[in-house]
CSV table of C-alpha atoms and ligand atoms in Angstrom, one decimal:
chain,number,residue,atom,x,y,z
A,169,MET,CA,-11.2,38.7,1.8
A,170,LYS,CA,-13.6,41.0,3.6
A,171,PRO,CA,-16.7,39.2,5.1
A,172,ASN,CA,-19.2,40.9,2.7
A,173,LEU,CA,-17.1,40.2,-0.3
A,174,ARG,CA,-16.7,36.6,0.8
A,175,LYS,CA,-20.5,36.3,1.2
A,176,TYR,CA,-21.0,37.7,-2.3
A,177,ALA,CA,-18.4,35.4,-3.9
A,178,ALA,CA,-20.0,32.4,-2.1
A,179,GLY,CA,-23.4,33.4,-3.4
A,180,LEU,CA,-22.0,33.4,-6.9
A,181,LEU,CA,-20.1,30.2,-6.6
A,182,ARG,CA,-22.7,28.1,-4.6
A,183,PRO,CA,-25.1,27.3,-7.6
A,184,ALA,CA,-22.1,26.2,-9.7
A,185,PHE,CA,-20.7,24.2,-6.8
A,186,LEU,CA,-24.0,22.4,-6.2
A,187,LYS,CA,-25.0,21.8,-9.8
A,188,GLY,CA,-21.7,20.3,-11.0
A,189,ARG,CA,-20.8,23.3,-13.1
A,190,LEU,CA,-17.6,23.8,-11.1
A,191,GLY,CA,-16.7,20.2,-11.7
A,192,ALA,CA,-17.3,20.6,-15.4
A,193,LEU,CA,-15.2,23.8,-15.5
A,194,VAL,CA,-12.3,22.3,-13.6
A,195,GLY,CA,-12.4,19.0,-15.6
A,196,LYS,CA,-10.9,15.6,-14.8
A,197,THR,CA,-7.5,16.3,-16.3
A,198,VAL,CA,-7.0,19.4,-14.2
A,199,GLU,CA,-8.2,17.5,-11.1
A,200,GLU,CA,-5.7,14.7,-11.8
A,201,TRP,CA,-2.8,17.1,-12.2
A,202,GLY,CA,-3.8,19.1,-9.2
A,203,LEU,CA,-3.8,15.9,-7.2
A,204,ARG,CA,-0.4,14.9,-8.6
A,205,LEU,CA,1.0,18.3,-7.7
A,206,ALA,CA,-0.4,18.2,-4.2
A,207,TYR,CA,1.1,14.8,-3.5
A,208,ALA,CA,4.4,15.7,-5.2
A,209,GLY,CA,4.7,18.4,-2.5
A,210,LYS,CA,3.7,16.0,0.3
A,211,VAL,CA,6.1,13.1,-0.8
A,212,SER,CA,9.0,15.5,-1.2
A,213,ARG,CA,8.5,16.8,2.3
A,214,TRP,CA,8.0,13.2,3.6
A,215,LEU,CA,11.2,12.0,1.9
A,216,GLN,CA,13.2,14.9,3.4
A,217,GLU,CA,12.0,14.0,6.9
A,218,ASN,CA,12.3,10.2,6.4
A,219,PRO,CA,15.5,9.4,4.4
A,220,LEU,CA,15.2,6.1,2.6
A,221,GLU,CA,18.3,4.5,4.0
A,222,PRO,CA,19.9,2.0,3.6
A,223,GLN,CA,19.5,1.5,-0.1
A,224,PHE,CA,19.7,-1.8,-1.9
A,225,ASP,CA,20.0,-2.8,-5.6
A,226,SER,CA,17.1,-5.2,-5.7
A,227,ARG,CA,13.9,-5.7,-3.7
A,228,TYR,CA,15.2,-9.2,-2.6
A,229,GLU,CA,18.3,-7.6,-1.0
A,230,LEU,CA,15.9,-5.3,0.8
A,231,TYR,CA,13.8,-8.2,2.0
A,232,SER,CA,17.0,-10.0,3.3
A,233,HIS,CA,18.0,-6.8,5.2
A,234,VAL,CA,14.5,-6.6,6.7
A,235,ILE,CA,14.7,-10.2,7.8
A,236,ASP,CA,18.1,-9.6,9.5
A,237,SER,CA,17.4,-6.2,11.0
A,238,ALA,CA,13.9,-6.9,12.2
A,239,ASP,CA,14.7,-10.4,13.3
A,240,LEU,CA,12.1,-12.2,11.2
A,241,ARG,CA,13.5,-15.7,11.3
A,242,GLY,CA,10.9,-16.8,13.9
A,243,PRO,CA,7.2,-17.5,13.2
A,244,ILE,CA,5.5,-14.7,11.3
A,245,THR,CA,2.1,-14.1,9.7
A,246,TYR,CA,2.9,-12.8,6.2
A,247,LEU,CA,0.1,-11.1,4.3
A,248,GLU,CA,0.7,-10.3,0.7
A,249,PHE,CA,-1.8,-8.1,-1.1
A,250,GLY,CA,-1.2,-8.4,-4.9
A,251,VAL,CA,0.3,-11.8,-5.7
A,252,ALA,CA,-0.1,-12.3,-9.5
A,253,THR,CA,2.4,-15.0,-10.5
A,254,GLY,CA,3.7,-15.3,-7.0
A,255,ARG,CA,7.3,-14.1,-7.4
A,256,SER,CA,7.5,-12.1,-4.2
A,257,ILE,CA,5.6,-14.5,-1.9
A,258,ALA,CA,7.8,-17.4,-3.3
A,259,TRP,CA,10.8,-15.5,-2.0
A,260,TRP,CA,9.3,-15.2,1.5
A,261,VAL,CA,8.3,-18.9,1.5
A,262,ASP,CA,11.9,-19.8,0.7
A,263,ASN,CA,13.5,-17.4,3.2
A,264,ASN,CA,11.3,-17.8,6.3
A,265,ALA,CA,11.6,-21.5,7.0
A,266,HIS,CA,9.9,-21.5,10.4
A,267,LYS,CA,7.3,-24.3,10.4
A,268,ASP,CA,4.8,-22.2,12.4
A,269,SER,CA,4.8,-19.3,9.9
A,270,ALA,CA,1.7,-18.7,7.9
A,271,LEU,CA,1.7,-17.0,4.6
A,272,TYR,CA,-1.5,-15.6,2.9
A,273,GLY,CA,-1.6,-14.4,-0.7
A,274,PHE,CA,-4.5,-12.1,-1.4
A,275,ASP,CA,-5.4,-11.5,-5.1
A,276,CYS,CA,-8.4,-11.8,-7.4
A,277,PHE,CA,-6.0,-13.4,-9.9
A,278,THR,CA,-7.9,-11.6,-12.7
A,279,GLY,CA,-5.7,-8.5,-12.8
A,280,LEU,CA,-5.9,-4.9,-11.7
A,281,PRO,CA,-9.5,-3.8,-11.0
A,282,GLU,CA,-8.8,-0.4,-12.4
A,283,GLU,CA,-6.3,1.1,-14.9
A,284,TRP,CA,-3.0,2.1,-13.5
A,285,TYR,CA,-1.0,4.6,-15.5
A,286,TRP,CA,-0.7,3.0,-19.0
A,287,HIS,CA,-1.6,-0.4,-17.7
A,288,PRO,CA,-5.3,-1.2,-18.5
A,289,LYS,CA,-7.7,-2.8,-16.1
A,290,GLY,CA,-7.0,-6.5,-16.0
A,291,THR,CA,-3.2,-6.2,-16.3
A,292,PHE,CA,-1.5,-9.1,-14.5
A,293,ASP,CA,-4.5,-11.3,-15.2
A,294,GLN,CA,-3.7,-14.9,-14.3
A,295,GLY,CA,-7.1,-16.2,-15.6
A,296,GLY,CA,-8.1,-16.9,-12.0
A,297,ALA,CA,-5.2,-19.4,-11.4
A,298,THR,CA,-3.2,-19.3,-8.2
A,299,PRO,CA,0.6,-19.7,-8.3
A,300,ASP,CA,2.1,-23.2,-8.2
A,301,ILE,CA,3.8,-23.0,-4.8
A,302,ASP,CA,3.9,-26.3,-2.9
A,303,ASP,CA,4.1,-25.4,0.8
A,304,LYS,CA,1.4,-26.2,3.4
A,305,ARG,CA,2.0,-22.9,5.2
A,306,VAL,CA,0.7,-20.9,2.2
A,307,THR,CA,-3.0,-20.1,1.7
A,308,TRP,CA,-4.5,-18.2,-1.2
A,309,VAL,CA,-7.3,-15.7,-0.5
A,310,LYS,CA,-9.0,-15.3,-3.8
A,311,GLY,CA,-11.2,-12.3,-4.7
A,312,TYR,CA,-11.1,-8.5,-4.4
A,313,PHE,CA,-9.6,-7.4,-1.1
A,314,GLN,CA,-12.8,-5.4,-0.5
A,315,ASN,CA,-14.8,-8.7,-0.6
A,316,THR,CA,-12.3,-11.0,1.3
A,317,LEU,CA,-10.3,-9.1,3.9
A,318,GLN,CA,-13.0,-8.3,6.5
A,319,SER,CA,-14.1,-11.9,6.8
A,320,PHE,CA,-10.5,-13.1,6.8
A,321,ILE,CA,-9.8,-10.8,9.7
A,322,ARG,CA,-12.8,-12.0,11.6
A,323,SER,CA,-11.7,-15.7,11.3
A,324,HIS,CA,-7.9,-15.4,11.8
A,325,ASP,CA,-5.7,-14.5,14.7
A,326,LEU,CA,-3.4,-11.6,13.8
A,327,ASP,CA,-1.6,-11.5,17.2
A,328,ARG,CA,1.7,-12.9,15.8
A,329,ARG,CA,4.4,-10.7,14.2
A,330,LEU,CA,2.8,-9.4,11.0
A,331,VAL,CA,4.7,-8.7,7.7
A,332,VAL,CA,2.3,-6.9,5.4
A,333,HIS,CA,3.5,-6.7,1.8
A,334,LEU,CA,1.5,-4.2,-0.3
A,335,ASP,CA,2.0,-4.9,-4.0
A,336,ALA,CA,-1.5,-4.0,-5.4
A,337,ASP,CA,-0.1,-0.8,-7.1
A,338,LEU,CA,-3.4,1.1,-6.8
A,339,PHE,CA,-4.4,3.8,-4.3
A,340,THR,CA,-7.9,2.3,-3.7
A,341,SER,CA,-6.7,-1.2,-3.0
A,342,THR,CA,-3.8,-0.1,-0.8
A,343,HIS,CA,-5.8,2.4,1.1
A,344,PHE,CA,-8.6,-0.2,1.8
A,345,VAL,CA,-6.0,-2.7,3.1
A,346,LEU,CA,-4.3,-0.3,5.4
A,347,GLY,CA,-7.5,1.0,6.9
A,348,SER,CA,-8.8,-2.6,7.4
A,349,LEU,CA,-5.6,-3.7,9.1
A,350,ALA,CA,-5.2,-0.6,11.2
A,351,PRO,CA,-6.7,-2.0,14.4
A,352,TYR,CA,-4.5,-5.1,14.2
A,353,LEU,CA,-1.1,-3.5,13.5
A,354,LYS,CA,1.2,-3.3,16.5
A,355,PRO,CA,4.7,-2.0,17.3
A,356,ASN,CA,7.4,-4.0,15.4
A,357,ASP,CA,5.1,-5.2,12.7
A,358,ILE,CA,6.5,-4.7,9.2
A,359,ILE,CA,5.0,-3.0,6.2
A,360,ILE,CA,6.6,-3.2,2.7
A,361,PHE,CA,5.5,-1.2,-0.2
A,362,ASP,CA,6.4,-2.4,-3.7
A,363,GLU,CA,5.6,0.8,-5.6
A,364,PHE,CA,5.9,3.5,-3.0
A,365,THR,CA,6.2,6.4,-5.3
A,366,ARG,CA,7.4,7.6,-8.6
A,367,LEU,CA,9.3,10.8,-9.3
A,368,THR,CA,6.3,12.2,-11.3
A,369,ASP,CA,3.4,10.7,-9.4
A,370,ALA,CA,2.8,9.9,-5.7
A,371,THR,CA,-0.9,9.4,-6.0
A,372,HIS,CA,-1.1,5.7,-5.5
A,373,GLU,CA,0.8,3.8,-2.7
A,374,PHE,CA,2.4,6.9,-1.1
A,375,ARG,CA,-1.0,8.7,-1.1
A,376,ALA,CA,-2.6,5.6,0.5
A,377,PHE,CA,0.1,5.6,3.2
A,378,HIS,CA,0.0,9.3,3.7
A,379,ASP,CA,-3.8,9.5,4.1
A,380,PHE,CA,-3.8,6.4,6.3
A,381,VAL,CA,-1.1,7.9,8.7
A,382,THR,CA,-3.0,11.2,8.8
A,383,ALA,CA,-6.2,9.5,9.7
A,384,TYR,CA,-4.9,6.9,12.2
A,385,GLY,CA,-2.0,8.7,13.7
A,386,MET,CA,0.4,5.8,13.5
A,387,GLN,CA,4.1,6.1,13.6
A,388,PHE,CA,6.6,4.3,11.4
A,389,SER,CA,10.3,4.2,10.8
A,390,VAL,CA,12.0,3.4,7.5
A,391,LEU,CA,14.0,0.1,7.5
A,392,GLY,CA,15.4,0.5,4.0
A,393,ALA,CA,14.5,0.8,0.4
A,394,SER,CA,15.4,-0.3,-3.1
A,395,GLY,CA,15.2,1.3,-6.5
A,396,GLY,CA,15.6,4.7,-4.8
A,397,TYR,CA,12.0,5.2,-3.7
A,398,VAL,CA,10.2,2.3,-5.3
A,399,GLN,CA,10.3,-0.5,-2.7
A,400,VAL,CA,10.2,0.8,0.9
A,401,ALA,CA,10.1,-1.2,4.1
A,402,MET,CA,8.9,0.3,7.4
A,403,ARG,CA,8.5,-0.8,11.0
A,404,VAL,CA,5.4,0.2,13.0
A,405,ASP,CA,6.7,2.2,16.0
A,406,ALA,CA,3.4,3.3,17.6
A,407,THR,CA,-0.2,2.8,16.8
A,408,ALA,CA,-1.7,6.1,17.9
A,409,CYS,CA,-0.7,9.7,18.0
A,410,ALA,CA,2.0,10.2,20.6
B,82,SAM,C1,2.0,-5.9,-9.4
B,82,SAM,S1,0.9,-7.3,-9.3
B,82,SAM,C2,1.6,-8.2,-8.0
B,82,SAM,C3,3.0,-8.7,-8.3
B,82,SAM,C4,3.6,-9.7,-7.3
B,82,SAM,N1,3.6,-9.3,-5.9
B,82,SAM,C5,5.0,-10.1,-7.7
B,82,SAM,O1,6.0,-9.7,-7.1
B,82,SAM,O2,5.2,-10.7,-8.8
B,82,SAM,C6,-0.5,-6.5,-8.6
B,82,SAM,C7,-1.6,-7.5,-8.3
B,82,SAM,O3,-2.6,-6.9,-7.5
B,82,SAM,C8,-3.9,-7.4,-7.7
B,82,SAM,N2,-4.9,-6.5,-7.1
B,82,SAM,C9,-4.9,-5.1,-7.2
B,82,SAM,N3,-5.9,-4.6,-6.5
B,82,SAM,C10,-6.6,-5.7,-6.1
B,82,SAM,C11,-7.8,-5.8,-5.3
B,82,SAM,N4,-8.5,-4.7,-4.9
B,82,SAM,N5,-8.3,-7.0,-5.0
B,82,SAM,C12,-7.6,-8.1,-5.4
B,82,SAM,N6,-6.4,-8.1,-6.1
B,82,SAM,C13,-6.0,-6.9,-6.5
B,82,SAM,C14,-3.9,-7.6,-9.2
B,82,SAM,O4,-4.8,-8.7,-9.5
B,82,SAM,C15,-2.4,-8.0,-9.5
B,82,SAM,O5,-2.3,-9.4,-9.6
């Protein structure tokens, strides 16, 4: 566009831009589909560059592979974001027997703070009750991540091998956790996504991961996946742009 024409078009658009008319014109549905379309392109390119291999039939087979291939039988600090009834953290309690491991389950235990697809706000509500797991190595961190994680970080040592399990489903929750943990992630730490992407929508966990990597310049490699592209395990390779 020629500079004069651009100036003229900007003059026409600016009032609509500043007074919310552009927002009203575009509308939330178009915004949502635009976002979906944008991340469909990004996830498709990312998957081409990062093949999700090897593949497993269940997430528990994937976890076993991660334990073997990343040598996770020693002491680990396991941080799970999104616990609900405790099915996934129970697996890790049973399968990392090291007495010095510490496992932390973060959840409000009142369900999803926002709607997620057809699941309304409050889905997975446990009435505030924590899972019945009898192991001294496990600690529940109850509340919204946005209210608990920063003070947890200030009062805990995160120097040990970290396994971060992200199962909060939502973009907002996942993005907050990744950004908060960014300064503490180190090479060989593990990140597992439980709902990395869907065929029709990559605007939750994948979007959180993509935006996080873009902002922090970290490098990861894929350790494996299950359900095609649903659960994905990654290893931190480098913590800043090479
Ligand atoms: C899919 S469920 C977790 C399932 C569990 N990992 C399992 O394998 O059975 C998602 C959980 O994330 C929690 N959650 C999502 N966002 C949260 C947030 N910002 N703060 C606290 N909890 C959150 C919800 O309360 C819900 O229990």
